[in-house]
Coordinates of C-alpha atoms in Angstrom, one line a residue:
X121 CA 0.0 -0.1 0.0
X122 CA 1.3 3.4 -1.0
X123 CA 1.2 6.0 1.7
X124 CA 2.5 9.0 -0.2
X125 CA 4.0 10.0 -3.5
X126 CA 6.1 12.7 -4.9
X127 CA 5.5 13.0 -8.6
X128 CA 8.2 15.1 -10.9
X129 CA 8.5 17.5 -7.9
X130 CA 11.3 20.7 -8.6
X131 CA 12.4 23.0 -5.9
X132 CA 14.9 25.9 -6.3
X133 CA 16.0 28.4 -3.9
X134 CA 17.2 31.5 -5.6
X135 CA 19.5 30.1 -8.4
X136 CA 19.8 26.7 -6.9
X137 CA 18.0 23.9 -7.9
X138 CA 17.7 21.7 -4.9
X139 CA 15.3 19.2 -6.7
X140 CA 14.8 18.5 -10.3
X141 CA 11.7 15.9 -11.6
X142 CA 12.4 14.2 -8.4
X143 CA 10.1 11.2 -7.8
X144 CA 9.5 9.4 -4.5
X145 CA 7.2 7.1 -3.1
X146 CA 6.4 5.4 0.5
X147 CA 5.1 2.3 1.0
X148 CA 3.6 1.0 4.4
X149 CA 6.0 -0.5 6.6
X150 CA 9.2 0.9 4.9
X151 CA 12.0 2.5 6.7
X152 CA 13.7 4.8 4.2
X153 CA 17.2 6.7 5.0
X154 CA 17.9 9.7 3.2
X155 CA 21.7 10.5 2.4
X156 CA 23.5 13.0 0.7
X157 CA 26.2 15.7 1.1
X158 CA 25.5 18.5 3.6
X159 CA 23.7 21.3 1.3
X160 CA 22.1 18.6 -1.0
X161 CA 18.6 19.1 -0.1
X162 CA 17.7 16.2 2.3
X163 CA 15.8 18.3 4.6
X164 CA 14.1 20.4 2.1
X165 CA 12.8 16.9 0.9
X166 CA 11.7 16.3 4.2
X167 CA 9.7 19.3 4.3
X168 CA 8.3 18.5 1.2
X169 CA 7.0 14.8 2.3
X170 CA 5.6 16.4 5.5
X171 CA 3.4 19.2 3.5
X172 CA 5.3 21.8 5.3
X173 CA 7.1 23.0 2.0
X174 CA 5.6 23.9 -1.5
X175 CA 6.8 22.4 -4.6
X176 CA 7.5 24.8 -7.4
X177 CA 6.3 22.3 -9.5
X178 CA 5.1 18.6 -9.4
X179 CA 2.7 16.8 -7.3
X180 CA 2.2 15.3 -3.7
X181 CA -0.5 12.7 -3.4
X182 CA -1.1 11.4 0.1
X183 CA -3.4 8.4 0.7
X184 CA -6.7 9.1 2.5
X185 CA -6.4 10.2 6.6
X186 CA -2.8 9.4 6.4
X187 CA -1.3 10.7 9.9
X188 CA 2.2 12.1 9.7
X189 CA 4.5 13.0 12.2
X190 CA 7.9 15.1 12.4
X191 CA 10.2 15.8 14.8
X192 CA 9.8 19.9 15.2
X193 CA 13.0 21.8 15.3
X194 CA 11.4 24.1 17.6
X195 CA 9.7 22.7 20.8
X196 CA 7.0 24.7 22.7
X197 CA 5.5 22.4 25.6
X198 CA 3.0 23.6 28.0
X199 CA 4.7 25.7 30.5
X200 CA 2.8 23.8 33.6
X201 CA 3.5 20.3 32.3
X202 CA 6.2 17.9 33.7
X203 CA 8.1 15.6 31.6
X204 CA 5.8 12.7 32.1
X205 CA 2.7 14.7 31.1
X206 CA 4.1 16.3 28.1
X207 CA 5.4 12.3 26.9
X208 CA 1.6 10.9 28.0
X209 CA -0.1 13.7 26.0
X210 CA 1.3 11.7 22.9
X211 CA -1.1 9.0 24.1
X212 CA -4.5 10.8 23.7
X213 CA -5.8 9.0 20.5
X214 CA -4.3 5.4 22.0
X215 CA -6.1 6.3 25.5
X216 CA -9.4 7.1 23.6
X217 CA -9.2 3.9 21.5
X218 CA -8.4 2.0 24.8
X219 CA -11.7 3.9 26.5
X220 CA -14.0 3.1 23.5
X221 CA -12.7 -0.5 23.6
X222 CA -13.6 -1.0 27.2
X223 CA -16.9 0.6 26.5
X224 CA -17.9 -1.8 23.6
X225 CA -16.6 -4.8 25.7
X226 CA -19.3 -4.0 28.2
X227 CA -21.9 -4.1 25.3
X228 CA -20.3 -6.8 23.2
X229 CA -22.6 -9.7 23.6
X230 CA -25.9 -7.7 22.3
X231 CA -24.2 -5.7 19.6
X232 CA -24.6 -5.3 16.3
X233 CA -21.9 -6.0 13.1
X234 CA -21.0 -2.3 12.9
X235 CA -20.1 -2.4 16.8
X236 CA -18.0 -5.6 16.2
X237 CA -16.1 -4.0 13.3
X238 CA -15.6 -0.9 15.0
X239 CA -14.1 -3.2 18.1
X240 CA -11.6 -5.4 15.6
X241 CA -10.6 -2.1 14.3
X242 CA -10.0 -0.6 17.6
X243 CA -8.1 -3.9 18.5
X244 CA -5.9 -3.4 15.3
X245 CA -5.0 0.1 16.1
X246 CA -3.9 -0.4 19.6
X247 CA -2.0 -3.7 18.2
X248 CA -0.3 -1.8 15.5
X249 CA 0.9 0.5 17.8
X250 CA 2.0 -2.2 20.5
X251 CA 0.0 -0.2 23.0
X252 CA -1.7 -2.4 25.2
X253 CA 0.0 -1.8 28.4
X254 CA 0.2 2.2 28.0
X255 CA 1.9 2.6 31.2
X256 CA 4.5 0.4 30.7
X257 CA 5.0 1.9 27.5
X258 CA 5.5 5.5 28.7
X259 CA 7.5 4.0 31.8
X260 CA 10.1 2.2 29.3
X261 CA 10.6 5.0 26.7
X262 CA 11.4 7.6 30.1
X263 CA 13.6 4.9 31.2
X264 CA 15.5 4.5 28.1
X265 CA 16.2 8.0 27.3
X266 CA 17.5 8.9 30.4
X267 CA 14.4 10.8 31.5
X268 CA 13.8 8.9 34.8
X269 CA 15.1 11.8 37.1
X270 CA 13.3 14.4 35.3
X271 CA 10.2 12.8 35.1
X272 CA 8.2 15.2 37.5
X273 CA 10.1 18.3 36.5
X274 CA 8.8 20.9 34.4
X275 CA 9.7 20.2 30.9
X276 CA 10.4 23.6 30.1
X277 CA 13.3 24.1 32.8
X278 CA 15.3 21.2 31.1
X279 CA 18.2 21.9 28.5
X280 CA 17.7 22.1 24.6
X281 CA 19.3 18.4 24.7
X282 CA 16.7 17.0 27.2
X283 CA 13.5 18.7 25.3
X284 CA 14.7 17.0 22.2
X285 CA 14.6 14.0 24.0
X286 CA 11.4 14.5 25.5
X287 CA 9.5 15.3 22.2
X288 CA 11.2 12.2 20.7
X289 CA 9.8 10.3 23.4
X290 CA 6.2 11.7 22.8
X291 CA 6.9 11.3 19.1
X292 CA 6.9 7.5 19.5
X293 CA 4.0 7.4 21.8
X294 CA 1.6 9.7 19.1
X295 CA -0.3 7.2 17.1
X296 CA 0.8 7.7 13.3
X297 CA 1.1 6.3 10.3
X298 CA 4.1 8.0 8.9
X299 CA 7.3 9.1 11.1
X300 CA 9.6 11.6 9.4
X301 CA 13.0 12.2 11.4
X302 CA 16.0 14.7 11.1
X303 CA 18.9 13.2 12.5
X304 CA 17.2 11.4 15.3
X305 CA 20.4 10.2 17.1
X306 CA 22.1 13.7 17.2
X307 CA 23.0 14.5 20.9
X308 CA 21.8 10.9 21.8
X309 CA 24.2 8.5 23.7
X310 CA 24.7 5.3 22.4
X311 CA 22.6 3.1 25.0
X312 CA 19.4 5.6 24.0
X313 CA 20.6 5.0 20.2
X314 CA 20.2 0.9 20.6
X315 CA 16.8 1.5 22.3
X316 CA 15.5 3.8 19.5
X317 CA 16.7 1.1 17.0
X318 CA 15.1 -1.5 19.0
X319 CA 11.9 0.4 19.2
X320 CA 11.8 1.4 15.8
X321 CA 12.3 -2.2 14.6
X322 CA 9.5 -3.4 16.9
X323 CA 6.9 -0.7 15.7
X324 CA 5.0 -1.1 12.7
X325 CA 5.2 2.5 11.4
X326 CA 6.7 3.6 8.1
X327 CA 9.7 6.1 8.7
X328 CA 11.4 8.2 6.5
X329 CA 14.8 9.5 8.4
X330 CA 17.8 11.5 7.6
X331 CA 21.0 10.2 9.4
X332 CA 24.7 9.9 9.1
X333 CA 25.3 7.1 11.8
X334 CA 26.0 4.5 9.0
X335 CA 25.4 1.5 11.8
X336 CA 21.9 3.0 12.7
X337 CA 21.2 3.0 8.9
X338 CA 22.6 -0.3 8.2
X339 CA 20.3 -1.5 11.4
X340 CA 17.1 0.3 10.5
X341 CA 16.8 1.0 6.8
X342 CA 14.9 -0.9 4.5
X343 CA 15.9 1.4 1.3
X344 CA 18.4 4.2 1.0
X345 CA 17.6 7.1 -1.2
X346 CA 20.4 9.3 -2.0
X347 CA 20.0 13.0 -2.8
X348 CA 22.8 14.2 -5.2
X349 CA 22.8 16.8 -8.0
X350 CA 19.3 17.5 -7.8
X351 CA 18.2 13.8 -8.4
X352 CA 17.0 11.0 -6.2
X353 CA 18.7 7.4 -6.4
X354 CA 16.8 4.3 -4.9
X355 CA 19.0 1.6 -3.3
X356 CA 17.2 -1.5 -1.7
X357 CA 18.3 -2.6 1.6
X358 CA 20.5 -1.0 4.4
X359 CA 24.0 0.8 4.2
X360 CA 26.1 -2.2 3.2
X361 CA 23.7 -2.7 0.3
X362 CA 23.8 0.8 -0.6
X363 CA 27.8 0.8 -0.9
X364 CA 27.6 -2.4 -3.2
X365 CA 24.9 -1.1 -5.3
X366 CA 26.6 2.5 -5.5
X367 CA 30.1 0.8 -6.6
X368 CA 28.2 -1.1 -9.4
X369 CA 26.7 2.0 -10.7
X370 CA 29.5 3.9 -10.6
X371 CA 31.8 0.9 -12.2
X372 CA 29.5 1.5 -15.4
X373 CA 30.7 5.3 -15.5
X374 CA 34.2 6.7 -16.6
X375 CA 37.4 6.6 -14.9
X376 CA 36.9 10.0 -12.9
X377 CA 35.5 7.6 -10.4
X378 CA 38.2 5.1 -9.9
X379 CA 39.0 6.7 -6.6
X380 CA 35.6 7.0 -5.1
X381 CA 35.2 3.0 -6.5
X382 CA 38.1 2.4 -4.4
X383 CA 37.0 4.3 -1.3
X384 CA 33.1 2.7 -1.4
X385 CA 34.9 -0.8 -2.0
X386 CA 37.2 -0.6 1.1
X387 CA 34.3 0.6 2.9
X388 CA 31.7 -2.0 1.8
X389 CA 34.5 -4.8 2.9
X390 CA 35.2 -3.2 6.1
X391 CA 31.9 -2.5 7.0
X392 CA 30.5 -6.2 5.6
X393 CA 33.3 -7.9 7.6
X394 CA 32.3 -6.5 10.8
X395 CA 28.6 -6.9 10.5
X396 CA 28.8 -10.6 9.6
X397 CA 31.2 -10.9 12.4
X398 CA 28.8 -9.3 14.8
X399 CA 25.8 -11.6 13.7
X400 CA 27.9 -14.4 13.9
X401 CA 28.8 -13.7 17.6
X402 CA 25.2 -12.6 18.6
X403 CA 24.0 -15.7 17.1
X404 CA 26.9 -17.6 19.0
X405 CA 25.8 -15.8 22.6
X406 CA 22.1 -16.4 22.0
X407 CA 22.4 -20.0 21.6
X408 CA 24.5 -19.9 24.8
X409 CA 21.7 -17.8 26.8
X410 CA 19.3 -20.4 25.6
X411 CA 21.1 -23.4 26.9
X412 CA 22.3 -21.4 30.1
X413 CA 18.8 -21.5 31.0
X414 CA 18.4 -25.0 31.8
X415 CA 21.8 -25.5 33.3
X416 CA 21.4 -22.8 35.7
X417 CA 18.2 -24.4 37.2
X418 CA 20.6 -27.2 38.4
X419 CA 24.1 -25.2 38.8
X420 CA 23.7 -21.5 39.3
X421 CA 27.1 -20.8 39.4
X422 CA 27.6 -21.2 35.8
X423 CA 26.2 -17.9 35.3
X424 CA 29.0 -16.5 37.4
X425 CA 31.5 -18.0 35.3
X426 CA 30.0 -17.0 31.9
X427 CA 29.9 -13.2 33.3
X428 CA 33.6 -13.6 34.5
X429 CA 34.4 -14.8 30.8
X430 CA 32.4 -11.6 29.3
X431 CA 33.9 -9.0 31.5
X432 CA 37.5 -10.6 30.8
X433 CA 36.5 -10.1 26.8
X434 CA 35.6 -6.8 27.4
X435 CA 39.2 -5.8 28.6
X436 CA 40.7 -8.4 26.2
X437 CA 43.7 -8.8 28.9
X438 CA 45.8 -6.3 26.6
X439 CA 48.7 -4.2 28.0
X440 CA 50.1 -1.0 26.8
X441 CA 53.1 -2.6 24.8
X442 CA 56.7 -1.2 25.2
X443 CA 56.2 1.3 27.9
X444 CA 59.4 2.8 27.2
X445 CA 59.8 2.3 23.5
X446 CA 57.3 5.0 22.7
X447 CA 56.9 8.7 23.9
X448 CA 54.9 9.4 26.7
X449 CA 52.4 12.2 26.2
X450 CA 50.0 12.5 29.4
X451 CA 51.0 10.6 32.5
X452 CA 47.8 10.4 34.9
X453 CA 47.9 9.5 38.7
X454 CA 45.0 9.1 40.7
X455 CA 43.1 11.7 38.7
X456 CA 39.9 12.8 40.3
X457 CA 37.4 15.6 39.1
X458 CA 34.2 17.3 41.0
X459 CA 31.8 19.5 39.3
X460 CA 28.7 21.0 40.5
X461 CA 28.5 18.8 43.5
X462 CA 28.7 15.7 41.2
X463 CA 31.9 13.4 40.9
X464 CA 32.4 13.0 37.7
X465 CA 35.9 11.0 38.0
X466 CA 37.7 9.4 40.7
X467 CA 41.3 7.8 41.1
X468 CA 42.0 7.4 37.6
X469 CA 45.4 6.4 36.3
X470 CA 46.8 6.0 32.6
X471 CA 50.0 6.5 30.7
X472 CA 49.2 7.8 26.8
X473 CA 51.8 7.2 24.4
X474 CA 52.8 8.7 21.0
X475 CA 50.6 7.2 18.2
X476 CA 47.8 5.9 20.6
X477 CA 43.8 6.2 19.3
X478 CA 41.7 6.2 22.1
X479 CA 37.9 6.9 22.1
X480 CA 36.1 8.0 25.4
X481 CA 32.7 6.8 25.4
X482 CA 29.9 6.5 27.9
X483 CA 26.6 8.2 28.8
X484 CA 25.8 11.7 28.1
X485 CA 26.3 13.6 31.4
X486 CA 29.3 11.2 32.5
X487 CA 32.2 13.6 32.3
X488 CA 33.6 12.6 28.7
X489 CA 34.2 16.5 27.4
X490 CA 35.4 17.3 31.0
X491 CA 38.1 14.5 30.6
X492 CA 39.4 16.1 27.4
X493 CA 39.2 19.7 29.1
X494 CA 41.6 18.0 31.9
X495 CA 43.9 16.8 29.4
X496 CA 43.8 20.4 27.7
X497 CA 44.7 22.0 30.8
X498 CA 41.4 24.5 30.6
X499 CA 40.2 23.2 34.1
X500 CA 42.0 21.9 36.9
X501 CA 41.4 18.4 38.8
X502 CA 40.1 18.1 42.2
X503 CA 42.5 15.8 42.8
X504 CA 45.7 13.8 41.4
X505 CA 47.9 15.0 38.6
X506 CA 48.3 15.1 35.0
X507 CA 52.0 15.1 33.8
X508 CA 51.9 16.5 30.2
X509 CA 55.2 16.0 28.0
X510 CA 56.7 18.8 25.8
X511 CA 53.8 18.2 23.2
X512 CA 51.6 20.5 20.9
X513 CA 48.0 19.9 21.2
X514 CA 45.5 20.4 18.6
X515 CA 41.8 20.7 20.0
X516 CA 38.4 20.6 18.5
X517 CA 35.2 21.1 20.5
X518 CA 31.7 21.6 19.7
X519 CA 31.5 25.1 20.2
X520 CA 34.0 25.8 17.1
X521 CA 36.3 28.2 19.3
X522 CA 39.0 27.4 16.8
X523 CA 36.7 29.9 14.1
X524 CA 36.1 33.6 14.0
X525 CA 32.8 34.4 11.9
X526 CA 34.1 37.7 10.7
X527 CA 36.8 36.1 8.7
X528 CA 36.5 34.4 5.3
X529 CA 38.2 31.0 4.2
X530 CA 41.2 32.8 2.7
X531 CA 41.8 34.9 6.1
X532 CA 41.0 31.6 8.0
X533 CA 43.6 29.5 6.5
X534 CA 46.0 32.1 5.1
X535 CA 46.2 34.8 7.7
X536 CA 49.5 36.3 6.4
X537 CA 48.1 36.2 3.1
X538 CA 48.8 34.4 0.1
X539 CA 46.8 31.5 -1.4
X540 CA 49.0 28.3 -0.3
X541 CA 48.9 26.4 3.2
X542 CA 51.3 23.5 4.6
X543 CA 49.7 20.3 5.2
X544 CA 51.9 17.5 6.6
X545 CA 55.1 19.0 4.8
X546 CA 53.3 19.6 1.5
X547 CA 52.4 23.1 0.1
X548 CA 49.1 23.0 -1.1
X549 CA 46.9 25.7 -2.7
X550 CA 43.8 26.5 -0.6
X551 CA 41.3 25.4 -3.0
X552 CA 43.0 22.3 -3.7
X553 CA 42.7 21.3 0.1
X554 CA 39.4 22.4 0.7
X555 CA 38.1 20.8 -2.3
X556 CA 39.0 17.7 -0.5
X557 CA 36.6 18.9 2.2
X558 CA 33.9 19.2 -0.5
X559 CA 34.0 22.9 -0.4
X560 CA 33.3 24.7 -4.1
X561 CA 35.4 27.5 -5.3
X562 CA 32.8 30.0 -4.7
X563 CA 33.2 29.4 -0.8
X564 CA 36.5 30.8 -0.6
X565 CA 35.6 34.4 -0.1
X566 CA 32.5 33.6 2.4
X567 CA 32.7 35.0 5.9
X568 CA 32.4 31.8 8.3
X569 CA 29.5 33.4 9.9
X570 CA 27.4 32.9 6.8
X571 CA 27.9 29.3 6.6
X572 CA 25.7 26.3 8.3
X573 CA 26.6 24.0 11.2
X574 CA 27.8 21.3 9.3
X575 CA 29.9 23.3 6.8
X576 CA 31.6 25.3 10.0
X577 CA 32.4 22.0 11.5
X578 CA 34.1 21.0 8.4
X579 CA 36.1 24.0 8.2
X580 CA 37.1 23.8 11.5
X581 CA 38.3 20.1 11.3
X582 CA 40.2 20.9 7.9
X583 CA 42.1 24.0 9.5
X584 CA 43.0 21.6 12.7
X585 CA 44.5 19.1 10.2
X586 CA 46.8 21.8 8.7
X587 CA 48.2 22.1 12.3
X588 CA 51.6 20.7 13.2
X589 CA 50.5 18.8 16.6
X590 CA 51.6 15.8 18.6
X591 CA 48.1 15.1 19.7
X592 CA 44.7 15.7 18.7
X593 CA 41.7 16.0 21.1
X594 CA 38.2 16.1 19.5
X595 CA 35.1 16.4 21.1
X596 CA 32.2 14.8 19.0
X597 CA 33.7 15.8 15.4
X598 CA 31.1 14.0 13.7
X599 CA 27.9 15.8 14.9
X600 CA 26.2 17.7 11.9
X601 CA 28.5 15.9 9.2
X602 CA 27.1 14.1 6.4
X603 CA 28.7 10.6 5.3
X604 CA 30.7 12.0 2.8
X605 CA 32.7 14.2 5.0
X606 CA 32.8 11.7 7.9
X607 CA 34.7 9.4 5.6
X608 CA 37.4 12.1 4.6
X609 CA 38.0 12.9 8.3
X610 CA 38.2 9.5 8.9
X611 CA 41.1 9.0 6.2
X612 CA 42.8 12.0 7.4
X613 CA 42.7 10.6 11.0
X614 CA 43.8 7.2 10.3
X615 CA 46.8 8.6 8.6
X616 CA 47.6 10.9 11.6
X617 CA 51.0 9.8 13.2
X618 CA 50.1 11.5 16.5
X619 CA 48.0 10.7 19.2
X620 CA 44.3 11.0 18.7
X621 CA 41.9 11.1 22.0
X622 CA 38.4 11.6 21.0
X623 CA 34.7 11.5 22.3
X624 CA 32.0 10.3 20.2
X625 CA 28.7 8.5 20.4
X626 CA 29.2 7.5 16.7
X627 CA 30.1 3.5 16.7
X628 CA 31.2 3.2 13.3
X629 CA 33.5 6.1 13.7
X630 CA 34.7 4.6 17.1
X631 CA 35.3 1.2 15.6
X632 CA 37.0 2.3 12.4
X633 CA 39.6 4.5 14.4
X634 CA 40.0 3.2 17.8
X635 CA 42.6 0.9 19.1
X636 CA 41.6 1.4 22.7
X637 CA 38.5 2.4 24.4
X638 CA 38.1 4.9 27.7
X639 CA 34.8 4.0 29.4
X640 CA 32.8 5.8 31.8
X641 CA 30.8 3.3 33.9
X642 CA 29.0 3.2 37.2
X643 CA 30.5 5.4 40.3
X644 CA 32.7 7.9 38.3
X645 CA 35.0 5.0 37.1
X646 CA 36.7 5.2 33.8
X647 CA 38.3 2.1 32.6
X648 CA 40.3 0.8 29.7
X649 CA 39.0 -1.8 27.3
X650 CA 40.6 -3.1 24.1
X651 CA 37.6 -4.8 22.1
X652 CA 35.8 -2.8 19.3
X653 CA 33.2 -0.5 20.7
X654 CA 30.2 -2.3 18.8
X655 CA 31.2 -5.6 20.3
X656 CA 32.0 -3.9 24.0
X657 CA 28.1 -2.8 23.7
X658 CA 27.1 -6.4 22.7
X659 CA 29.0 -8.0 25.5
X660 CA 27.4 -5.2 27.6
X661 CA 24.1 -6.2 26.5
X662 CA 24.8 -9.8 27.1
X663 CA 25.7 -9.3 30.8
X664 CA 22.3 -7.5 31.3
X665 CA 20.8 -10.7 29.6
X666 CA 22.9 -12.6 32.2
X667 CA 21.7 -10.6 35.1
X668 CA 18.3 -10.9 34.1
X669 CA 18.7 -14.7 33.7
X670 CA 20.2 -14.7 37.3
X671 CA 17.3 -12.8 38.7
X672 CA 15.0 -15.2 37.2
X673 CA 17.1 -18.2 38.5
X674 CA 16.6 -16.8 41.8
X675 CA 13.3 -16.5 41.6
X676 CA 12.7 -20.2 40.7
X677 CA 15.2 -21.7 43.1
X678 CA 13.7 -23.0 46.2
X679 CA 15.9 -22.2 49.5
X680 CA 18.6 -24.5 49.9
X681 CA 18.5 -26.9 52.7
X682 CA 21.0 -25.5 55.6
X683 CA 23.6 -27.5 56.8
X684 CA 25.1 -27.5 60.4
X685 CA 29.0 -26.6 60.2
X686 CA 31.5 -28.0 62.5
X687 CA 31.8 -26.0 65.5
X688 CA 35.4 -25.5 65.6
X689 CA 35.7 -25.0 61.6
X690 CA 37.6 -21.7 60.6
X691 CA 36.1 -19.7 57.9
X692 CA 38.6 -19.2 54.9
X693 CA 38.4 -15.5 53.6
X694 CA 41.0 -15.3 51.0
X695 CA 42.9 -17.6 48.3
X696 CA 46.1 -19.3 49.3
X697 CA 49.4 -17.6 48.4
X698 CA 49.9 -19.8 45.6
X699 CA 46.3 -19.4 44.0
X700 CA 46.6 -15.5 44.6
X701 CA 49.7 -15.9 42.5
X702 CA 48.3 -17.4 39.9
X703 CA 45.5 -15.1 39.4
X704 CA 48.0 -12.3 39.3
X705 CA 50.0 -14.0 36.5
X706 CA 47.4 -15.3 34.6
X707 CA 46.2 -12.4 32.7
X708 CA 50.0 -11.8 31.0
X709 CA 50.0 -15.7 30.4
X710 CA 46.8 -15.4 28.6
X711 CA 47.9 -12.5 26.4
X712 CA 51.0 -14.0 25.7
X713 CA 49.0 -17.2 24.3
X714 CA 46.7 -15.2 22.6
X715 CA 49.3 -13.4 20.7
X716 CA 50.9 -16.4 19.7
X717 CA 47.5 -17.8 18.2
X718 CA 47.4 -14.9 16.7
X719 CA 50.7 -15.1 15.0
X720 CA 50.2 -18.6 13.7
X721 CA 46.7 -17.6 12.4
X722 CA 48.8 -14.8 10.7
X723 CA 51.1 -17.4 9.1
X724 CA 48.5 -20.0 8.1
X725 CA 46.8 -16.9 5.7
X726 CA 50.2 -16.5 3.9
X727 CA 51.2 -19.1 1.4
X728 CA 54.6 -18.2 1.2
X729 CA 55.2 -18.9 5.0
X730 CA 53.0 -22.0 5.5
X731 CA 54.7 -23.6 2.7
X732 CA 58.0 -22.9 4.3
X733 CA 57.4 -23.6 7.8
X734 CA 54.8 -26.6 7.2
X735 CA 50.8 -26.2 7.2
X736 CA 50.7 -29.4 9.2
X737 CA 53.1 -28.2 11.9
X738 CA 51.7 -25.1 12.0
X739 CA 48.3 -26.5 12.7
X740 CA 49.9 -28.5 15.6
X741 CA 51.4 -25.7 17.4
X742 CA 47.9 -23.8 16.7
X743 CA 46.0 -27.0 18.5
X744 CA 48.4 -27.1 21.4
X745 CA 48.3 -23.3 21.8
X746 CA 44.4 -23.2 21.7
X747 CA 44.4 -26.1 24.4
X748 CA 47.2 -24.3 26.5
X749 CA 44.8 -21.2 26.6
X750 CA 41.6 -22.6 27.1
X751 CA 43.2 -24.8 30.3
X752 CA 44.6 -21.3 31.6
X753 CA 40.9 -19.3 30.8
X754 CA 39.2 -22.1 32.8
X755 CA 41.5 -21.7 35.7
X756 CA 41.2 -18.0 35.7
X757 CA 37.7 -18.3 35.9
X758 CA 37.7 -20.7 38.8
X759 CA 39.8 -18.7 40.6
X760 CA 37.9 -15.2 40.1
X761 CA 34.9 -17.2 41.2
X762 CA 36.1 -18.7 44.3
X763 CA 37.7 -15.3 45.2
X764 CA 34.5 -13.6 44.8
X765 CA 32.7 -16.2 47.1
X766 CA 35.2 -16.1 49.6
X767 CA 34.9 -12.3 49.9
X768 CA 31.1 -12.6 50.3

């Protein structure tokens, strides 16, 4: 069933044609991602679909009684409404349906066919919106969007970002046929984005959305529409499918697209490999959870063993290699920071070395930006010390302090005159350099103050990459950027020889760049992890599932029979000296075995190596190392479990 059509639509602003003879259709149940460069017309297309903009030519055809909801840019909440009241306001149609359904149920036995038809329609309406339990629905979105502590606060008293979350919550609870969303994941932390993905996939709504979050597009979209050169191109499937189809299309064109083809191919292979691995891991974990449900009934300790294994995977037992081999940029000891009566960081120690690429991740408000400012020296610690080497630091913040609105691009990049700049030891014409960041020649004389938010970010990043620095500190560098620009930024940062420390909620961006994570947890803790960000989040989700399974197991388990202990028996409260020594040394031994296994796997992937060393010899070594690793892992889990039990 077609919900909405745009037929031969044309839209023009001044002399710029945004859409020319464009056609667009939305089928019921579709989830369509709109992508394209900044300024290509994505938001204009959303406005035409929503009916808030008029086309210069063409036709907009809408199915009868179609209800469309959009995420408004300007938010106007009733002044006396609490957060919960604003969100519940979105349930008015569903509440009315529940009330009417209840009234019909009371007279159901003596009702006419028309009443039975109305009853069926109301039931379908509630079922379609998954809204039989309205109270739970409200509680779920409030909890998952991190608004629980604001539930009874006046909505108008909250910050702009928090008000956007409220509007998003209300949007998802309001009955509609079509949702139109412009960058719905902006300013949401990763946990909230995960909930948003789950919510949208469970709903039966049709959705059209603009996003630069490539994992979000891959997970949500059933179709991708690219706005390019005032035309609309359709690609079936998610982001991986788009890359493959785009590559095939460009291959048929002339050779000027060869560089873009190579980029697309690399991107597709990287993403496909990661997604396939994630699907395989998730399938394995799902099967393990299913088998655990039965096993836990007779052996509850198995859950604890599994938890220890997952926690080990989250840390990966990696160590900073060669402490003296690389220049130390920051040496941090027992760092703490309190702000506005809240502890943001407590007793954190780390050495940050030359060349490391570190992502700082965690929930909104946890203190990620504060950590960067502590490294920069913009704010002082409440406790501990930060020792900085003799280093040059480049800093990118969300306020774009590096830019001056009164200057044009020439003045910004060539403050001393001329038209050339130095980039990584090479002299480049300013246009040649800025062309890499998708700026046309006519932008060179534009004042910074007249640029859009996304364009300003591009200028700030391009300017930062011209600086000679030892370390880059970046705070949410991908917000408001299009996918094409983010890919350019990723390429520059991957080739950057210095250290990179950045804050981001963009899972794809973090996965591609970070070799290490600093993860904000509970109680103002900051911990290191060497897993990819996607896998870390999957493991975190798995831990929550294990916790739920444990709670379920406790409920279903009868109280154990108490046994009388010998009167003179002494309770052991700690491991023996030998066991403690083993527990301390096992992580390093496990890491060594993992590296040896990785080396042999690498040898087995190279014909020139395994032909020399002998494939059977390598396979036998691999088998022995894997067996040793399994034994040490099992011993480690047993000692960890024993230590935890003794401390209870």
